[in-house]
Amino acid sequence: MRAVSEDDPHARLHELGLELPAPPGAVAAYVPANVVQISDALKLVAVSGQVALRDGRPLHEGRVPDQVSVADAVDNARACALNVLAQLENAVGLGNIEQLLQVSVFVRSADDFTAQSRVGDGASDLLVAVLGDKGRHARAAVGVNALPLGVPVEVAVLALARG
Amino acid sequence: MRAVSEDDPHARLHELGLELPAPPGAVAAYVPANVVQISDALKLVAVSGQVALRDGRPLHEGRVPDQVSVADAVDNARACALNVLAQLENAVGLGNIEQLLQVSVFVRSADDFTAQSRVGDGASDLLVAVLGDKGRHARAAVGVNALPLGVPVEVAVLALARG
Amino acid sequence: MRAVSEDDPHARLHELGLELPAPPGAVAAYVPANVVQISDALKLVAVSGQVALRDGRPLHEGRVPDQVSVADAVDNARACALNVLAQLENAVGLGNIEQLLQVSVFVRSADDFTAQSRVGDGASDLLVAVLGDKGRHARAAVGVNALPLGVPVEVAVLALARG
């Protein structure tokens, strides 16, 4: 699959049967994606913590694994990552991503849940599938007891972009 | 209010009736704010997780919302952000901030608390009120079950500064 | 101790009686350390969340302080930091570290545990002991209710490197 579209994240999205969602609009006090020029040719991009909503309601709600299954949480993490990509597309264009740097994955977890990495892979796998080598990233996946709107996963990203 | 002092964060602080607290002094193993030159004209600044103390004791103590009300937590987040500003002033001078990049807000939460964003707005609103467009930031707000000293909110920041 | 080896982190490791562990190999979806060139002479390095394993099993397992003592958690944080150093050595070489920027410490905590800073010092002290001034960092230490594999501590790092 990669050979056809090694350098075209949009072609990859198409091959994966995915469409970028509309990125949530600007919020009063903070911005969904923040772009700072750090040299003539390079920008730092911080993407705010993305959660998975459908029609304004959480796609899943609750903690993993007793209220939201691990499989659903993986899907949810993937949906968060798709929102990250939508924010990056809107902020700088996916084709201008130089490298994802750091991905933070927060998984709303039962106290004895220990497979946050498996949930995080839902996000990581999608980011690499769409962005290829430029989507490779360092990651911290941790459990938390509560998240905004009751969602099971939140994903924040730091990236470098050209231009 | 903004028109008068668009480019002067100190004038804004004055207009808001706020004074910067004394920034906590250097700690043995880590520093309250860490500045690294990344080009001739630009620095990256990382501000350590700030909490709200008064006379060395937590301003509020406990989890939101059953031990600390949402309104008190918003105030607490605002006090954390004021400490962030004090650290930035001390490290590079507020007038040299090029752009806040990323704000991380950790809210000590009851398991079913889902309004971390509302608490985070206490910090975000103040940062934007004082720094204007340069205070705009990406944000991740998450719930946690425990924080240092029992405080309800901790706020960490990554920023770019000129010079 | 510092006078002898101010600029040589490897000599410091030796003086501290420490050996760098083999850095965990590349993981499918994300990388242990991610290096991005941001100028002719400078790189940003993100190190993925490091945990303390021995022979593939957690060095300690459980939450602090009722299942893992504070003293053991401090040791665990130190072991996480040693893994951070191993990843930095593998990615860019410890001698090329320009400055640690930001250290994030997640401590799996009982709801009423409030000494996350003391646990974090286990990591911070080691990083500064080995890297000297270049190991100074901003830090956010927070409590969480769950971590991957049931470990008590996870440490992620953002750093600048020369070259």
CSV table of C-alpha atoms in Angstrom, one decimal:
chain,number,residue,atom,x,y,z
A,1,MET,CA,0.0,0.0,0.0
A,2,ARG,CA,2.8,2.4,0.9
A,3,ALA,CA,4.6,2.0,-2.4
A,4,VAL,CA,1.9,3.8,-4.3
A,5,SER,CA,1.7,6.9,-2.2
A,6,GLU,CA,4.9,7.0,-0.1
A,7,ASP,CA,4.9,10.8,-0.1
A,8,ASP,CA,1.3,11.7,-0.3
A,9,PRO,CA,-0.7,11.5,3.0
A,10,HIS,CA,-3.9,12.3,1.2
A,11,ALA,CA,-3.5,9.4,-1.1
A,12,ARG,CA,-2.9,7.2,1.9
A,13,LEU,CA,-6.0,8.4,3.6
A,14,HIS,CA,-7.9,7.5,0.5
A,15,GLU,CA,-6.3,4.1,0.3
A,16,LEU,CA,-7.2,3.5,4.0
A,17,GLY,CA,-10.8,4.5,3.2
A,18,LEU,CA,-10.6,7.5,5.5
A,19,GLU,CA,-11.8,11.0,5.2
A,20,LEU,CA,-10.5,13.8,7.4
A,21,PRO,CA,-13.3,15.1,9.7
A,22,ALA,CA,-13.9,18.9,9.8
A,23,PRO,CA,-11.5,20.2,12.4
A,24,PRO,CA,-13.3,21.6,15.4
A,25,GLY,CA,-13.3,25.4,15.1
A,26,ALA,CA,-11.3,27.8,17.2
A,27,VAL,CA,-12.1,27.8,20.9
A,28,ALA,CA,-12.2,31.0,22.9
A,29,ALA,CA,-9.3,30.5,25.3
A,30,TYR,CA,-7.1,28.2,23.4
A,31,VAL,CA,-6.6,27.1,19.8
A,32,PRO,CA,-7.0,23.6,18.3
A,33,ALA,CA,-3.5,23.8,16.7
A,34,ASN,CA,-0.8,26.4,17.4
A,35,VAL,CA,1.9,27.1,14.9
A,36,VAL,CA,5.1,29.0,15.7
A,37,GLN,CA,7.9,29.7,13.1
A,38,ILE,CA,11.2,28.6,14.6
A,39,SER,CA,13.5,29.2,11.5
A,40,ASP,CA,13.2,30.3,7.9
A,41,ALA,CA,12.0,26.9,6.9
A,42,LEU,CA,10.6,25.2,10.0
A,43,LYS,CA,7.5,25.5,12.3
A,44,LEU,CA,6.7,23.9,15.6
A,45,VAL,CA,3.1,22.8,15.7
A,46,ALA,CA,1.3,21.9,18.9
A,47,VAL,CA,-2.1,20.2,18.5
A,48,SER,CA,-4.5,20.5,21.5
A,49,GLY,CA,-5.7,17.3,23.2
A,50,GLN,CA,-8.1,15.7,20.7
A,51,VAL,CA,-11.1,13.6,21.7
A,52,ALA,CA,-13.5,11.5,19.6
A,53,LEU,CA,-16.9,13.1,19.1
A,54,ARG,CA,-19.7,12.2,16.7
A,55,ASP,CA,-22.3,14.9,16.1
A,56,GLY,CA,-21.0,16.7,19.2
A,57,ARG,CA,-21.4,13.7,21.5
A,58,PRO,CA,-18.6,11.4,22.7
A,59,LEU,CA,-18.1,8.5,20.4
A,60,HIS,CA,-17.6,6.3,23.5
A,61,GLU,CA,-17.9,7.3,27.2
A,62,GLY,CA,-16.4,5.7,30.3
A,63,ARG,CA,-13.3,4.1,31.5
A,64,VAL,CA,-11.4,1.2,30.0
A,65,PRO,CA,-11.9,-1.8,30.2
A,66,ASP,CA,-15.0,-2.2,32.3
A,67,GLN,CA,-17.1,0.6,30.7
A,68,VAL,CA,-15.5,0.8,27.3
A,69,SER,CA,-13.9,-2.3,25.9
A,70,VAL,CA,-10.2,-2.3,24.9
A,71,ALA,CA,-11.3,-2.8,21.2
A,72,ASP,CA,-13.6,0.2,21.4
A,73,ALA,CA,-10.8,2.2,23.1
A,74,VAL,CA,-8.4,1.3,20.3
A,75,ASP,CA,-11.1,2.6,17.8
A,76,ASN,CA,-11.5,5.7,19.9
A,77,ALA,CA,-7.8,6.4,19.9
A,78,ARG,CA,-7.8,6.0,16.1
A,79,ALA,CA,-10.6,8.5,15.9
A,80,CYS,CA,-8.6,10.9,18.1
A,81,ALA,CA,-5.6,10.5,15.8
A,82,LEU,CA,-7.8,11.2,12.8
A,83,ASN,CA,-8.8,14.5,14.5
A,84,VAL,CA,-5.1,15.2,15.1
A,85,LEU,CA,-4.5,14.8,11.3
A,86,ALA,CA,-7.5,17.1,10.5
A,87,GLN,CA,-6.0,19.7,12.8
A,88,LEU,CA,-2.6,19.4,11.2
A,89,GLU,CA,-4.1,19.6,7.7
A,90,ASN,CA,-6.0,22.7,8.7
A,91,ALA,CA,-3.0,24.3,10.4
A,92,VAL,CA,-0.1,23.6,8.0
A,93,GLY,CA,-1.2,21.0,5.5
A,94,LEU,CA,-0.4,17.3,6.0
A,95,GLY,CA,2.0,17.4,3.0
A,96,ASN,CA,4.1,19.9,4.9
A,97,ILE,CA,4.7,17.8,8.0
A,98,GLU,CA,8.4,17.4,8.5
A,99,GLN,CA,8.1,15.0,11.4
A,100,LEU,CA,5.7,14.2,14.2
A,101,LEU,CA,7.8,14.6,17.4
A,102,GLN,CA,5.8,13.6,20.4
A,103,VAL,CA,2.4,12.0,21.0
A,104,SER,CA,0.8,12.0,24.4
A,105,VAL,CA,-2.0,9.5,24.9
A,106,PHE,CA,-4.2,9.7,28.0
A,107,VAL,CA,-6.4,6.6,28.6
A,108,ARG,CA,-9.3,6.8,31.1
A,109,SER,CA,-8.5,3.7,33.0
A,110,ALA,CA,-9.8,1.4,35.7
A,111,ASP,CA,-7.2,1.4,38.5
A,112,ASP,CA,-6.0,-2.1,37.5
A,113,PHE,CA,-5.9,-1.5,33.7
A,114,THR,CA,-2.4,-1.9,32.4
A,115,ALA,CA,-2.7,-2.0,28.6
A,116,GLN,CA,-2.6,1.7,27.8
A,117,SER,CA,0.0,0.9,25.2
A,118,ARG,CA,-2.4,-1.3,23.3
A,119,VAL,CA,-4.9,1.6,23.3
A,120,GLY,CA,-2.3,4.1,22.2
A,121,ASP,CA,-1.4,1.9,19.3
A,122,GLY,CA,-4.8,2.8,17.8
A,123,ALA,CA,-3.5,6.3,17.5
A,124,SER,CA,0.1,5.5,16.6
A,125,ASP,CA,-0.7,3.0,13.9
A,126,LEU,CA,-3.0,5.5,12.1
A,127,LEU,CA,-0.5,8.3,12.3
A,128,VAL,CA,2.2,6.2,10.8
A,129,ALA,CA,-0.1,4.7,8.2
A,130,VAL,CA,-1.0,8.1,6.9
A,131,LEU,CA,2.2,10.0,7.4
A,132,GLY,CA,4.7,7.2,6.8
A,133,ASP,CA,8.2,7.8,8.2
A,134,LYS,CA,7.2,11.4,8.9
A,135,GLY,CA,4.5,10.1,11.3
A,136,ARG,CA,7.0,8.2,13.5
A,137,HIS,CA,6.9,9.6,17.0
A,138,ALA,CA,8.0,9.3,20.6
A,139,ARG,CA,5.0,8.5,22.8
A,140,ALA,CA,3.9,8.6,26.4
A,141,ALA,CA,0.8,6.6,27.1
A,142,VAL,CA,-0.6,6.9,30.7
A,143,GLY,CA,-3.8,6.0,32.5
A,144,VAL,CA,-6.0,8.7,34.1
A,145,ASN,CA,-9.2,8.4,36.1
A,146,ALA,CA,-11.1,11.1,34.4
A,147,LEU,CA,-11.2,13.0,31.0
A,148,PRO,CA,-13.2,15.8,29.5
A,149,LEU,CA,-16.8,14.9,28.5
A,150,GLY,CA,-16.2,11.4,29.9
A,151,VAL,CA,-14.3,10.2,26.8
A,152,PRO,CA,-12.0,7.2,27.2
A,153,VAL,CA,-9.0,8.7,25.2
A,154,GLU,CA,-7.3,12.0,24.6
A,155,VAL,CA,-4.4,12.5,22.2
A,156,ALA,CA,-2.1,15.6,22.1
A,157,VAL,CA,0.7,16.0,19.6
A,158,LEU,CA,3.9,18.1,19.0
A,159,ALA,CA,5.2,18.2,15.4
A,160,LEU,CA,7.6,20.0,13.1
A,161,ALA,CA,6.4,21.4,9.7
A,162,ARG,CA,8.1,22.9,6.7
A,163,GLY,CA,7.5,26.3,5.4
B,1,MET,CA,-9.3,46.9,27.8
B,2,ARG,CA,-7.0,45.4,25.2
B,3,ALA,CA,-6.8,48.5,23.0
B,4,VAL,CA,-4.9,50.4,25.6
B,5,SER,CA,-2.1,48.0,26.1
B,6,GLU,CA,-2.1,45.6,23.2
B,7,ASP,CA,1.6,45.0,23.3
B,8,ASP,CA,2.4,45.5,27.0
B,9,PRO,CA,1.7,42.5,29.2
B,10,HIS,CA,2.7,44.5,32.3
B,11,ALA,CA,0.0,47.2,31.5
B,12,ARG,CA,-2.5,44.4,31.1
B,13,LEU,CA,-1.6,42.9,34.4
B,14,HIS,CA,-2.2,46.3,36.0
B,15,GLU,CA,-5.5,46.8,34.2
B,16,LEU,CA,-6.6,43.3,35.4
B,17,GLY,CA,-5.7,44.4,39.0
B,18,LEU,CA,-3.1,41.6,39.1
B,19,GLU,CA,0.4,41.6,40.5
B,20,LEU,CA,2.9,38.9,39.6
B,21,PRO,CA,3.8,36.8,42.6
B,22,ALA,CA,7.5,36.2,43.5
B,23,PRO,CA,8.5,33.2,41.4
B,24,PRO,CA,9.4,30.2,43.6
B,25,GLY,CA,13.2,30.0,43.8
B,26,ALA,CA,15.3,27.4,42.1
B,27,VAL,CA,14.8,23.8,43.3
B,28,ALA,CA,17.7,21.4,43.8
B,29,ALA,CA,17.0,18.8,41.1
B,30,TYR,CA,15.0,20.8,38.6
B,31,VAL,CA,14.4,24.4,37.7
B,32,PRO,CA,11.1,26.4,37.7
B,33,ALA,CA,11.8,27.6,34.1
B,34,ASN,CA,14.3,26.2,31.6
B,35,VAL,CA,15.5,28.3,28.7
B,36,VAL,CA,17.3,27.0,25.7
B,37,GLN,CA,18.6,29.1,22.8
B,38,ILE,CA,17.4,27.4,19.5
B,39,SER,CA,18.5,30.1,17.0
B,40,ASP,CA,20.1,33.5,16.9
B,41,ALA,CA,16.8,35.1,17.9
B,42,LEU,CA,14.7,32.5,19.5
B,43,LYS,CA,14.6,30.5,22.8
B,44,LEU,CA,12.5,27.6,23.9
B,45,VAL,CA,11.2,28.0,27.4
B,46,ALA,CA,9.7,25.2,29.5
B,47,VAL,CA,8.0,26.1,32.7
B,48,SER,CA,7.7,23.4,35.4
B,49,GLY,CA,4.3,22.4,36.6
B,50,GLN,CA,3.0,25.3,38.6
B,51,VAL,CA,0.6,24.9,41.6
B,52,ALA,CA,-1.2,27.6,43.6
B,53,LEU,CA,0.3,28.2,47.1
B,54,ARG,CA,-0.3,31.0,49.6
B,55,ASP,CA,2.3,31.4,52.3
B,56,GLY,CA,3.7,28.0,51.3
B,57,ARG,CA,0.4,26.2,51.8
B,58,PRO,CA,-2.0,25.0,49.0
B,59,LEU,CA,-4.5,27.7,48.1
B,60,HIS,CA,-7.1,24.9,47.8
B,61,GLU,CA,-6.7,21.2,48.6
B,62,GLY,CA,-8.6,18.2,47.3
B,63,ARG,CA,-10.3,16.8,44.2
B,64,VAL,CA,-12.8,18.5,42.0
B,65,PRO,CA,-15.8,18.9,42.4
B,66,ASP,CA,-16.7,17.1,45.7
B,67,GLN,CA,-13.8,18.5,47.8
B,68,VAL,CA,-13.0,21.7,45.8
B,69,SER,CA,-15.8,23.4,43.9
B,70,VAL,CA,-15.5,24.0,40.2
B,71,ALA,CA,-15.5,27.7,40.8
B,72,ASP,CA,-12.7,27.4,43.3
B,73,ALA,CA,-10.8,25.1,40.8
B,74,VAL,CA,-11.2,27.8,38.1
B,75,ASP,CA,-9.7,30.3,40.5
B,76,ASN,CA,-6.9,27.9,41.4
B,77,ALA,CA,-6.1,27.4,37.7
B,78,ARG,CA,-6.0,31.1,37.3
B,79,ALA,CA,-3.5,31.3,40.2
B,80,CYS,CA,-1.4,28.6,38.6
B,81,ALA,CA,-1.3,30.6,35.4
B,82,LEU,CA,-0.3,33.7,37.3
B,83,ASN,CA,2.7,31.7,38.6
B,84,VAL,CA,3.5,30.6,35.1
B,85,LEU,CA,3.6,34.3,34.1
B,86,ALA,CA,5.8,35.1,37.1
B,87,GLN,CA,8.2,32.3,36.0
B,88,LEU,CA,8.2,33.5,32.4
B,89,GLU,CA,8.8,37.1,33.6
B,90,ASN,CA,11.7,35.9,35.7
B,91,ALA,CA,13.2,33.7,33.0
B,92,VAL,CA,12.9,35.8,29.9
B,93,GLY,CA,10.7,38.8,30.6
B,94,LEU,CA,7.0,38.8,29.6
B,95,GLY,CA,7.6,41.4,26.9
B,96,ASN,CA,9.9,38.9,25.1
B,97,ILE,CA,7.4,36.1,24.8
B,98,GLU,CA,7.1,35.3,21.1
B,99,GLN,CA,4.2,32.8,21.5
B,100,LEU,CA,3.0,30.4,24.1
B,101,LEU,CA,3.0,27.0,22.4
B,102,GLN,CA,1.5,24.4,24.6
B,103,VAL,CA,-0.3,24.4,28.0
B,104,SER,CA,-0.9,21.2,30.0
B,105,VAL,CA,-3.5,21.3,32.7
B,106,PHE,CA,-3.9,18.5,35.2
B,107,VAL,CA,-7.1,18.6,37.3
B,108,ARG,CA,-7.3,16.4,40.3
B,109,SER,CA,-10.7,14.9,39.6
B,110,ALA,CA,-13.4,12.7,41.0
B,111,ASP,CA,-13.8,9.7,38.8
B,112,ASP,CA,-17.0,11.0,37.2
B,113,PHE,CA,-15.9,14.6,36.8
B,114,THR,CA,-15.9,15.6,33.1
B,115,ALA,CA,-15.5,19.5,33.1
B,116,GLN,CA,-11.7,19.6,33.1
B,117,SER,CA,-12.0,22.1,30.2
B,118,ARG,CA,-13.9,24.5,32.3
B,119,VAL,CA,-11.3,24.4,35.0
B,120,GLY,CA,-8.5,24.8,32.3
B,121,ASP,CA,-10.2,27.9,31.0
B,122,GLY,CA,-9.3,29.6,34.3
B,123,ALA,CA,-5.7,29.3,33.2
B,124,SER,CA,-6.2,29.8,29.5
B,125,ASP,CA,-8.3,33.0,29.9
B,126,LEU,CA,-5.7,34.6,32.1
B,127,LEU,CA,-2.8,33.8,29.8
B,128,VAL,CA,-4.6,35.3,26.8
B,129,ALA,CA,-5.8,38.3,28.8
B,130,VAL,CA,-2.2,39.2,29.8
B,131,LEU,CA,-0.3,38.1,26.7
B,132,GLY,CA,-2.9,38.8,24.0
B,133,ASP,CA,-2.4,36.9,20.7
B,134,LYS,CA,1.0,35.8,22.0
B,135,GLY,CA,-0.7,34.0,24.8
B,136,ARG,CA,-2.8,31.8,22.5
B,137,HIS,CA,-1.9,28.2,23.0
B,138,ALA,CA,-2.7,24.6,22.3
B,139,ARG,CA,-3.9,22.9,25.4
B,140,ALA,CA,-4.4,19.4,26.8
B,141,ALA,CA,-6.6,19.3,29.9
B,142,VAL,CA,-6.9,15.9,31.7
B,143,GLY,CA,-8.1,14.6,35.0
B,144,VAL,CA,-5.8,12.9,37.5
B,145,ASN,CA,-6.5,11.2,40.8
B,146,ALA,CA,-3.6,12.8,42.7
B,147,LEU,CA,-1.3,15.9,42.6
B,148,PRO,CA,1.6,17.1,44.6
B,149,LEU,CA,0.7,18.6,48.0
B,150,GLY,CA,-2.9,17.7,47.3
B,151,VAL,CA,-3.5,20.7,45.1
B,152,PRO,CA,-6.5,20.5,42.7
B,153,VAL,CA,-4.7,21.9,39.6
B,154,GLU,CA,-1.2,21.9,38.1
B,155,VAL,CA,-0.3,23.8,34.9
B,156,ALA,CA,2.9,23.3,32.8
B,157,VAL,CA,3.8,25.4,29.7
B,158,LEU,CA,6.1,25.3,26.7
B,159,ALA,CA,6.8,28.7,25.1
B,160,LEU,CA,8.9,30.5,22.5
B,161,ALA,CA,10.7,33.7,23.5
B,162,ARG,CA,12.7,36.3,21.5
B,163,GLY,CA,16.3,37.2,22.2
C,1,MET,CA,32.7,14.2,42.2
C,2,ARG,CA,31.7,16.7,39.6
C,3,ALA,CA,35.1,18.4,39.3
C,4,VAL,CA,36.7,15.3,37.8
C,5,SER,CA,34.3,14.8,35.0
C,6,GLU,CA,32.4,18.1,34.5
C,7,ASP,CA,31.9,17.6,30.8
C,8,ASP,CA,31.9,13.8,30.5
C,9,PRO,CA,28.6,12.1,31.2
C,10,HIS,CA,30.2,8.7,30.7
C,11,ALA,CA,32.8,9.4,33.3
C,12,ARG,CA,30.1,10.4,35.7
C,13,LEU,CA,28.1,7.3,35.1
C,14,HIS,CA,31.3,5.3,35.9
C,15,GLU,CA,31.8,7.4,39.1
C,16,LEU,CA,28.2,6.7,40.1
C,17,GLY,CA,28.8,3.0,39.6
C,18,LEU,CA,26.1,3.0,36.9
C,19,GLU,CA,26.0,1.3,33.5
C,20,LEU,CA,23.6,2.3,30.8
C,21,PRO,CA,21.1,-0.5,30.1
C,22,ALA,CA,20.6,-1.7,26.6
C,23,PRO,CA,17.9,0.7,25.2
C,24,PRO,CA,14.7,-1.2,24.3
C,25,GLY,CA,14.6,-1.8,20.5
C,26,ALA,CA,12.3,0.1,18.1
C,27,VAL,CA,8.6,-0.6,18.6
C,28,ALA,CA,6.3,-1.0,15.6
C,29,ALA,CA,4.1,2.1,16.0
C,30,TYR,CA,6.3,4.5,17.8
C,31,VAL,CA,10.0,4.9,18.5
C,32,PRO,CA,11.9,5.0,21.8
C,33,ALA,CA,13.6,8.3,20.9
C,34,ASN,CA,12.7,10.6,18.1
C,35,VAL,CA,15.3,13.1,16.7
C,36,VAL,CA,14.4,16.1,14.5
C,37,GLN,CA,16.9,18.5,13.0
C,38,ILE,CA,15.7,22.1,13.8
C,39,SER,CA,18.8,24.1,12.6
C,40,ASP,CA,22.3,23.5,11.2
C,41,ALA,CA,23.6,22.7,14.6
C,42,LEU,CA,20.6,21.6,16.8
C,43,LYS,CA,18.2,18.7,17.1
C,44,LEU,CA,15.1,18.3,19.2
C,45,VAL,CA,14.9,14.9,20.8
C,46,ALA,CA,11.8,13.4,22.3
C,47,VAL,CA,12.2,10.3,24.5
C,48,SER,CA,9.1,8.1,24.8
C,49,GLY,CA,7.8,7.4,28.3
C,50,GLN,CA,10.3,5.1,29.9
C,51,VAL,CA,9.4,2.5,32.6
C,52,ALA,CA,11.6,0.3,34.7
C,53,LEU,CA,11.8,-3.3,33.6
C,54,ARG,CA,14.1,-6.1,34.7
C,55,ASP,CA,14.3,-9.1,32.3
C,56,GLY,CA,11.2,-7.8,30.6
C,57,ARG,CA,9.2,-7.7,33.9
C,58,PRO,CA,8.3,-4.6,35.9
C,59,LEU,CA,11.0,-3.8,38.5
C,60,HIS,CA,8.1,-2.8,40.8
C,61,GLU,CA,4.4,-3.1,40.3
C,62,GLY,CA,1.5,-1.2,41.9
C,63,ARG,CA,0.6,2.2,43.2
C,64,VAL,CA,2.5,4.4,45.6
C,65,PRO,CA,2.6,4.3,48.6
C,66,ASP,CA,0.4,1.4,49.7
C,67,GLN,CA,1.6,-1.2,47.1
C,68,VAL,CA,5.0,0.3,46.3
C,69,SER,CA,6.9,2.2,49.0
C,70,VAL,CA,8.0,5.8,48.4
C,71,ALA,CA,11.6,4.6,48.7
C,72,ASP,CA,11.0,1.9,46.1
C,73,ALA,CA,9.2,4.4,43.9
C,74,VAL,CA,12.2,6.8,44.1
C,75,ASP,CA,14.5,3.9,43.0
C,76,ASN,CA,12.1,3.1,40.2
C,77,ALA,CA,12.1,6.7,39.0
C,78,ARG,CA,15.9,6.5,39.0
C,79,ALA,CA,15.8,3.4,36.9
C,80,CYS,CA,13.4,5.1,34.5
C,81,ALA,CA,15.8,8.0,34.2
C,82,LEU,CA,18.7,5.6,33.5
C,83,ASN,CA,16.6,4.3,30.6
C,84,VAL,CA,16.1,7.8,29.4
C,85,LEU,CA,19.8,8.3,29.4
C,86,ALA,CA,20.3,5.0,27.5
C,87,GLN,CA,17.8,6.2,24.9
C,88,LEU,CA,19.6,9.5,24.6
C,89,GLU,CA,22.9,7.8,24.3
C,90,ASN,CA,21.6,5.5,21.5
C,91,ALA,CA,19.8,8.4,19.7
C,92,VAL,CA,22.4,11.2,19.7
C,93,GLY,CA,25.1,10.3,22.2
C,94,LEU,CA,25.1,11.7,25.8
C,95,GLY,CA,28.1,13.9,25.0
C,96,ASN,CA,26.0,15.8,22.4
C,97,ILE,CA,23.2,16.7,24.8
C,98,GLU,CA,22.9,20.5,24.7
C,99,GLN,CA,20.2,20.7,27.4
C,100,LEU,CA,17.4,18.7,28.8
C,101,LEU,CA,14.3,20.8,28.4
C,102,GLN,CA,11.3,19.2,30.0
C,103,VAL,CA,10.8,16.0,32.1
C,104,SER,CA,7.4,14.6,32.7
C,105,VAL,CA,7.0,12.2,35.6
C,106,PHE,CA,3.8,10.2,36.0
C,107,VAL,CA,3.5,8.5,39.4
C,108,ARG,CA,0.9,5.8,39.9
C,109,SER,CA,-0.6,7.1,43.1
C,110,ALA,CA,-3.2,6.2,45.8
C,111,ASP,CA,-5.9,8.9,45.7
C,112,ASP,CA,-4.4,10.6,48.8
C,113,PHE,CA,-0.7,10.4,47.9
C,114,THR,CA,0.8,13.9,47.6
C,115,ALA,CA,4.6,13.3,47.4
C,116,GLN,CA,4.9,12.9,43.6
C,117,SER,CA,7.8,15.5,43.8
C,118,ARG,CA,9.8,13.3,46.1
C,119,VAL,CA,9.4,10.4,43.7
C,120,GLY,CA,10.3,12.6,40.7
C,121,ASP,CA,13.5,13.6,42.4
C,122,GLY,CA,14.7,10.1,41.9
C,123,ALA,CA,14.7,10.8,38.2
C,124,SER,CA,15.8,14.4,38.3
C,125,ASP,CA,18.7,13.8,40.7
C,126,LEU,CA,20.1,11.1,38.4
C,127,LEU,CA,19.7,13.2,35.2
C,128,VAL,CA,21.6,16.1,36.8
C,129,ALA,CA,24.2,13.9,38.4
C,130,VAL,CA,25.1,12.4,35.0
C,131,LEU,CA,24.6,15.4,32.7
C,132,GLY,CA,25.5,18.2,35.1
C,133,ASP,CA,24.2,21.7,34.1
C,134,LYS,CA,23.1,20.2,30.8
C,135,GLY,CA,20.8,17.9,32.7
C,136,ARG,CA,18.9,20.7,34.4
C,137,HIS,CA,15.2,20.6,33.3
C,138,ALA,CA,11.8,21.9,33.9
C,139,ARG,CA,9.5,19.2,35.3
C,140,ALA,CA,5.9,18.3,35.8
C,141,ALA,CA,5.2,15.5,38.2
C,142,VAL,CA,1.7,14.3,38.5
C,143,GLY,CA,-0.2,11.4,40.0
C,144,VAL,CA,-2.2,8.9,37.9
C,145,ASN,CA,-4.3,6.0,38.8
C,146,ALA,CA,-2.9,3.5,36.3
C,147,LEU,CA,0.2,3.0,34.1
C,148,PRO,CA,1.3,0.5,31.4
C,149,LEU,CA,2.3,-2.9,32.8
C,150,GLY,CA,1.3,-1.8,36.3
C,151,VAL,CA,4.6,0.1,36.8
C,152,PRO,CA,4.6,2.8,39.5
C,153,VAL,CA,6.5,5.5,37.5
C,154,GLU,CA,6.8,6.6,33.8
C,155,VAL,CA,9.2,9.3,32.7
C,156,ALA,CA,9.2,11.1,29.3
C,157,VAL,CA,11.7,13.7,28.2
C,158,LEU,CA,12.2,16.5,25.7
C,159,ALA,CA,15.8,17.6,25.0
C,160,LEU,CA,18.0,19.6,22.7
C,161,ALA,CA,21.2,18.0,21.2
C,162,ARG,CA,24.1,19.4,19.1
C,163,GLY,CA,25.0,18.2,15.7
